[in-house]
XYZ file of C-alpha atoms in Angstrom:
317
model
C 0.000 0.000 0.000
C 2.895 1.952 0.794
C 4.292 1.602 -2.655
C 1.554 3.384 -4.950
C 1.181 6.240 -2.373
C 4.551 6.826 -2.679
C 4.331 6.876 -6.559
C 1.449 8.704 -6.799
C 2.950 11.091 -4.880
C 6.383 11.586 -6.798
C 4.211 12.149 -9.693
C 2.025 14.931 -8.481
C 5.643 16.344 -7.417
C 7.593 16.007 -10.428
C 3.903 17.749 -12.883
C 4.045 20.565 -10.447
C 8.083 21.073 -10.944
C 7.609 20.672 -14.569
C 4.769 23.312 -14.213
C 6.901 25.258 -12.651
C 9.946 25.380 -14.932
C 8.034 25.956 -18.170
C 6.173 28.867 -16.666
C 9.246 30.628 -15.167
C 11.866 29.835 -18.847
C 8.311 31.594 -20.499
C 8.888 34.914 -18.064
C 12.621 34.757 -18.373
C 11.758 34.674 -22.163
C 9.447 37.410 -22.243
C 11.210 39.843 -19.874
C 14.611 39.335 -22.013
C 12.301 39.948 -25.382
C 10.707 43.268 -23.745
C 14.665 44.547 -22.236
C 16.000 44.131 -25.490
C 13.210 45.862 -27.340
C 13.069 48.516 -24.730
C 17.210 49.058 -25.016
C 17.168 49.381 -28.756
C 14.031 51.577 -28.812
C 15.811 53.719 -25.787
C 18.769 54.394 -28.151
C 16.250 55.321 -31.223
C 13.975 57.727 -28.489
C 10.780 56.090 -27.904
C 9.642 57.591 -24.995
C 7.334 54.596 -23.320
C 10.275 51.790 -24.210
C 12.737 54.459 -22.587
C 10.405 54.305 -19.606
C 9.784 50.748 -19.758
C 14.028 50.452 -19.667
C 14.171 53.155 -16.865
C 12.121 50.531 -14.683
C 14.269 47.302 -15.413
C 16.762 49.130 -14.695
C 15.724 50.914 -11.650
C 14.353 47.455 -10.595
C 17.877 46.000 -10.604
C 17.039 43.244 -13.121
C 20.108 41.881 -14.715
C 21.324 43.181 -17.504
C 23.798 41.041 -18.341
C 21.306 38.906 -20.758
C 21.613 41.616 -23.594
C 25.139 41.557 -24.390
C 24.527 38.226 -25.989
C 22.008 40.368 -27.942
C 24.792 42.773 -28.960
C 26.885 42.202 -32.349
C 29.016 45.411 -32.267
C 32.338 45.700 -31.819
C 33.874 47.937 -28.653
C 36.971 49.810 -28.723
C 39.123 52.796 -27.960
C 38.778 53.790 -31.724
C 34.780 53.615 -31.663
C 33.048 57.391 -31.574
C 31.395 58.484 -28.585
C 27.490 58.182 -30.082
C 28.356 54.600 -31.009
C 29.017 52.851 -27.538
C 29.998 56.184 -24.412
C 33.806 56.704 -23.940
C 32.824 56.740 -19.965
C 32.102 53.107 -20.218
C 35.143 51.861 -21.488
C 37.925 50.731 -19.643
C 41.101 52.808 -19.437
C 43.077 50.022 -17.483
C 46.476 49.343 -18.908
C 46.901 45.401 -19.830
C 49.126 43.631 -17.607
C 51.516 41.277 -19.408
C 52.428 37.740 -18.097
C 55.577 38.139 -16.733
C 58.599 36.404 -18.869
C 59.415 33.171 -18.091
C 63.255 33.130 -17.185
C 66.100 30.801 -17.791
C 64.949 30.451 -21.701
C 67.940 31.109 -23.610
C 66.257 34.288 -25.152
C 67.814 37.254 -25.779
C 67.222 40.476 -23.869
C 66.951 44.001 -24.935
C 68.403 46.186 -22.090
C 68.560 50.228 -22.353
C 72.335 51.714 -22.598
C 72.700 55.333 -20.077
C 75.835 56.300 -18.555
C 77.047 57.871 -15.337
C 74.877 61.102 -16.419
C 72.133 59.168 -16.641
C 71.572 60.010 -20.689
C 69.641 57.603 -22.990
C 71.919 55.797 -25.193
C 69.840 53.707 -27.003
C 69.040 49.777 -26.441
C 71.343 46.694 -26.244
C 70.620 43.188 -27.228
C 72.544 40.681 -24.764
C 72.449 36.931 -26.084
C 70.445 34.744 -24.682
C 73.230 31.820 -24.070
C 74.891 33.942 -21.715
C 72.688 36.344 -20.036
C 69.081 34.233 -19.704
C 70.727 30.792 -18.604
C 68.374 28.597 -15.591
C 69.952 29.502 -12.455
C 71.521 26.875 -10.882
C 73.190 27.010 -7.274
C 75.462 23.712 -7.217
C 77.074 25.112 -10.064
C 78.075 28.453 -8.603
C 78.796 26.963 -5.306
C 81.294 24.460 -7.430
C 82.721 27.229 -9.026
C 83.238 29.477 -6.121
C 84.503 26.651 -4.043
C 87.044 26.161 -7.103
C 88.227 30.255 -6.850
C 88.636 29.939 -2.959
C 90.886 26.870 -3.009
C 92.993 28.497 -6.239
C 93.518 31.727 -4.807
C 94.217 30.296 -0.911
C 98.260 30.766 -0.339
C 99.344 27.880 0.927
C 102.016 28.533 2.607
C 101.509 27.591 6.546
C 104.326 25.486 7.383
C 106.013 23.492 10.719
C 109.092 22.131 11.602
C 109.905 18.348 11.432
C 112.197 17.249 14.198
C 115.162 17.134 11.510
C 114.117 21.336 11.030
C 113.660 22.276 15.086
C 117.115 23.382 16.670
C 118.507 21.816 19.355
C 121.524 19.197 20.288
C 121.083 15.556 18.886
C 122.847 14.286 21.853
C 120.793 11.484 24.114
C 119.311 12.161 27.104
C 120.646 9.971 29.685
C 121.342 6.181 29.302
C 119.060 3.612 27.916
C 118.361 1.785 31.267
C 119.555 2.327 34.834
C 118.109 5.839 35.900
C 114.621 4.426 36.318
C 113.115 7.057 33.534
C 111.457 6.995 30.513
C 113.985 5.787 27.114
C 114.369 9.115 25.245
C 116.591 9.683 22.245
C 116.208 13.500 21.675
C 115.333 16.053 22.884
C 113.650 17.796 20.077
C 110.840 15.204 20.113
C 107.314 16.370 19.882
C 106.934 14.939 23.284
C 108.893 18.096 24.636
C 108.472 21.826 24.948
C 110.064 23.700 21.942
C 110.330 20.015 19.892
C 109.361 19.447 16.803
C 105.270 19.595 15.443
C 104.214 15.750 14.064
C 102.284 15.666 10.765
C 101.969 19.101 10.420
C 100.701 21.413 7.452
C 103.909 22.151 4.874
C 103.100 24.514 1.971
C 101.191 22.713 -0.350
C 98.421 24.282 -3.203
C 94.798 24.148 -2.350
C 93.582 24.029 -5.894
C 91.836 21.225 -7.807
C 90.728 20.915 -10.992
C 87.768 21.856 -12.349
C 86.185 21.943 -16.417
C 86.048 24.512 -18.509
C 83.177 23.463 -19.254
C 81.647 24.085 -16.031
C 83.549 27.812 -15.485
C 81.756 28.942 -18.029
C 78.632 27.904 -17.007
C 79.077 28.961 -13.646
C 80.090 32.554 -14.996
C 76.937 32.503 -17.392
C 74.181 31.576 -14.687
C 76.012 34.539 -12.115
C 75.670 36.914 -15.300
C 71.426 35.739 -16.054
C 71.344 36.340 -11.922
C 71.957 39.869 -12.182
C 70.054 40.394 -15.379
C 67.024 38.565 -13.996
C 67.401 40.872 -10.964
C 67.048 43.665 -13.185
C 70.781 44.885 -11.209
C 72.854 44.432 -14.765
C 73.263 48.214 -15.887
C 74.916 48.653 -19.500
C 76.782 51.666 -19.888
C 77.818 53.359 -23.416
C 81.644 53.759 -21.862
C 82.961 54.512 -18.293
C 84.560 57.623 -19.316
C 84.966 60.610 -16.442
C 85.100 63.876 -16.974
C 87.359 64.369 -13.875
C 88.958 62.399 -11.544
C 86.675 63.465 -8.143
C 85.032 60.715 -6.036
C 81.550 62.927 -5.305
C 80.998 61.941 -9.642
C 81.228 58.380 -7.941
C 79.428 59.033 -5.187
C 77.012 61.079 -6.659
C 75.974 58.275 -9.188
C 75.811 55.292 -6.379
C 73.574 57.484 -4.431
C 71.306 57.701 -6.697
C 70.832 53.753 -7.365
C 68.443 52.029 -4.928
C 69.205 49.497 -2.762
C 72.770 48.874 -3.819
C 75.599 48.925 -1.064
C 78.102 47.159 -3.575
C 78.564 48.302 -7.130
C 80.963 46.150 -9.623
C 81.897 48.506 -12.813
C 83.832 46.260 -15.589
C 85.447 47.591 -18.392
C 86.081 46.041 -21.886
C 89.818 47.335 -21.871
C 92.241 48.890 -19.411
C 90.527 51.254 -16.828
C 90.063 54.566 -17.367
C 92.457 56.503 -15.370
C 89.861 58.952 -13.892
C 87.272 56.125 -13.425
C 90.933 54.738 -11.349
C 90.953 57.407 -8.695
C 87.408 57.992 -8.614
C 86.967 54.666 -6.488
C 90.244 53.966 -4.968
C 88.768 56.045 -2.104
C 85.082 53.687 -1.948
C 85.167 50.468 -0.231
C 81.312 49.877 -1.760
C 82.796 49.992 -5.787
C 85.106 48.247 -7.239
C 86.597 48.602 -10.871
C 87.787 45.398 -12.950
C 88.691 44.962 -16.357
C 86.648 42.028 -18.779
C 89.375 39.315 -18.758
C 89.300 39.565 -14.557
C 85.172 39.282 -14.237
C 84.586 36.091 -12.590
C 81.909 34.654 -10.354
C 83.128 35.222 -7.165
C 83.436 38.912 -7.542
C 80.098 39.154 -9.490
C 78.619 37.713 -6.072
C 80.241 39.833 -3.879
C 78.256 42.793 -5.222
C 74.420 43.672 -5.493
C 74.393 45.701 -8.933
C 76.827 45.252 -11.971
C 77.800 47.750 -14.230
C 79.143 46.774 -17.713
C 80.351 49.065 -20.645
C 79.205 48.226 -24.090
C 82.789 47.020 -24.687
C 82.559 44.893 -21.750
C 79.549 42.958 -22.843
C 80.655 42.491 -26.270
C 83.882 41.121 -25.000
C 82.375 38.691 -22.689
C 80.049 37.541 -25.122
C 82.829 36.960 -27.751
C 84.730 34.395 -24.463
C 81.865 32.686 -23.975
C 81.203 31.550 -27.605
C 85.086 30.891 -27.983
C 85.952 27.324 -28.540
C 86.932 25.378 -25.117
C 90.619 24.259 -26.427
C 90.871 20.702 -25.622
């Protein structure tokens, strides 16, 4: 008995729904049919389908339904009496930002230390927009550090200490221990056991892998946006406050690196000798080490051209 209640009932529900659906698509329908007309004749003048628009839209009904009804095309060059200027947006676009570490090439703009345009550089992608990698740079730095560490600490053997090679006292009979020297590490001013003797630190790592590590420390700073091309490094005097005057100027940078493409200028020379925050080094000496060391890098147009011409050299064999 339960059964054919329960389907009678499920069918009185689901005519009442259906009722229900069909009568409120055949509003939607005719509310949509009377906006539109009412829009266009608003735009033409008719003064009742102006009204009739004035209360949809006073109402708040959507009016989102007649843009599908809409075929014209909206943009900045459009006149004002075919769609209002107000309307449009005047938002700029917001590019995607570029993906880095895709071997493209970059177009950076050239100034110097007057801060004049110079036009635009391109800097090739193979050596400026290289995926950063860390274990390479911290091979490569770990490679400088050894090469460049001295090496020269050094002990004295017990043949090296001073002092008399005579023996002690006798072998046996004075109830001490055997001794044969004095200038054993066992006693005060003796000699130092397996200590350091000067020796080189370095180790050998590939070309291969310099220049990679000097690549990726280059597409840092250009990523960064702290690789600033100059048209030439040329002073017109020799004072520090041009320096000075020019570093304080850049944000957020306490060290500045300025590389030349040939021998320093002799003004740029004793311009910085005086700043411990900017150093001056020539093409052939820019390595990765240095490049870390400071937050902004500043390259002549030489410069760059020279290091790109070293990194495309063939790696002799």
């Amino acid at each position: 008995m339960a059964l054919p209640c329960s389907r009678k009932l499920l069918r009185s529900m689901s005519s009442s729904y259906k009722l229900h659906c069909s009568n409120h698509q055949n509003i939607v329908h005719r509310s949509f049919h009377i906006l539109s007309t009412a829009s266009r004749d608003h735009d033409t003048g008719d003064k009742q389908s102006s009204m009739e628009y004035s209360i949809f839209k006073k109402a708040g009904f959507p009016l989102m339904g007649t843009r599908g009804l809409s075929t014209s095309m909206l943009s900045s060059d459009a006149s004002e009496g075919s769609f209002p200027s107000e309307l449009l947006s005047r938002k700029q676009i917001l590019t995607p930002e570029r993906k880095l570490g895709q071997l493209q090439d970059l177009v950076i703009p050239v100034t110097n230390f007057q801060n004049e345009d110079k036009g635009l550089m391109v800097l090739a992608g193979d050596v400026f927009d290289l995926p950063i990698r860390k274990d390479i740079i911290h091979r490569v730095v770990r490679w400088q550090l050894a090469k460049r560490q001295q090496g020269t600490h050094s002990t004295k053997t017990i043949s090296e200490v001073s002092g008399t090679g005579r023996k002690p006292w006798p072998q046996k009979g004075t109830g001490r221990a055997r001794h044969g020297s004095l200038r054993g590490p066992q006693f005060r001013t003796g000699a130092v056991m397996h200590g350091p003797k000067p020796r080189s630190h370095a180790f050998k790592l590939n070309k291969k892998v310099r220049r990679l590590g000097l690549k990726i420390a280059l597409s840092a700073r250009a990523a960064e946006g702290k690789l600033l091309v100059f048209e030439d490094l040329v002073l017109p005097t020799h004072k520090t406050k041009n320096i000075v005057s020019f570093a304080n100027q850049m944000e957020e940078s306490k060290k500045i690196l300025v590389v030349d493409g040939g021998p320093i200028d002799e003004n740029l020379k004793l311009a910085t000798q005086n700043l411990h925050y900017v150093n001056v080094l020539p093409s052939i000496g820019l390595n990765v080490y240095s490049i870390l060391l400071h937050d902004t890098l500043v390259m002549s147009r030489d410069a760059v051209n020279k290091i790109v011409e070293r990194m495309h050299t063939p790696i002799n064999r």
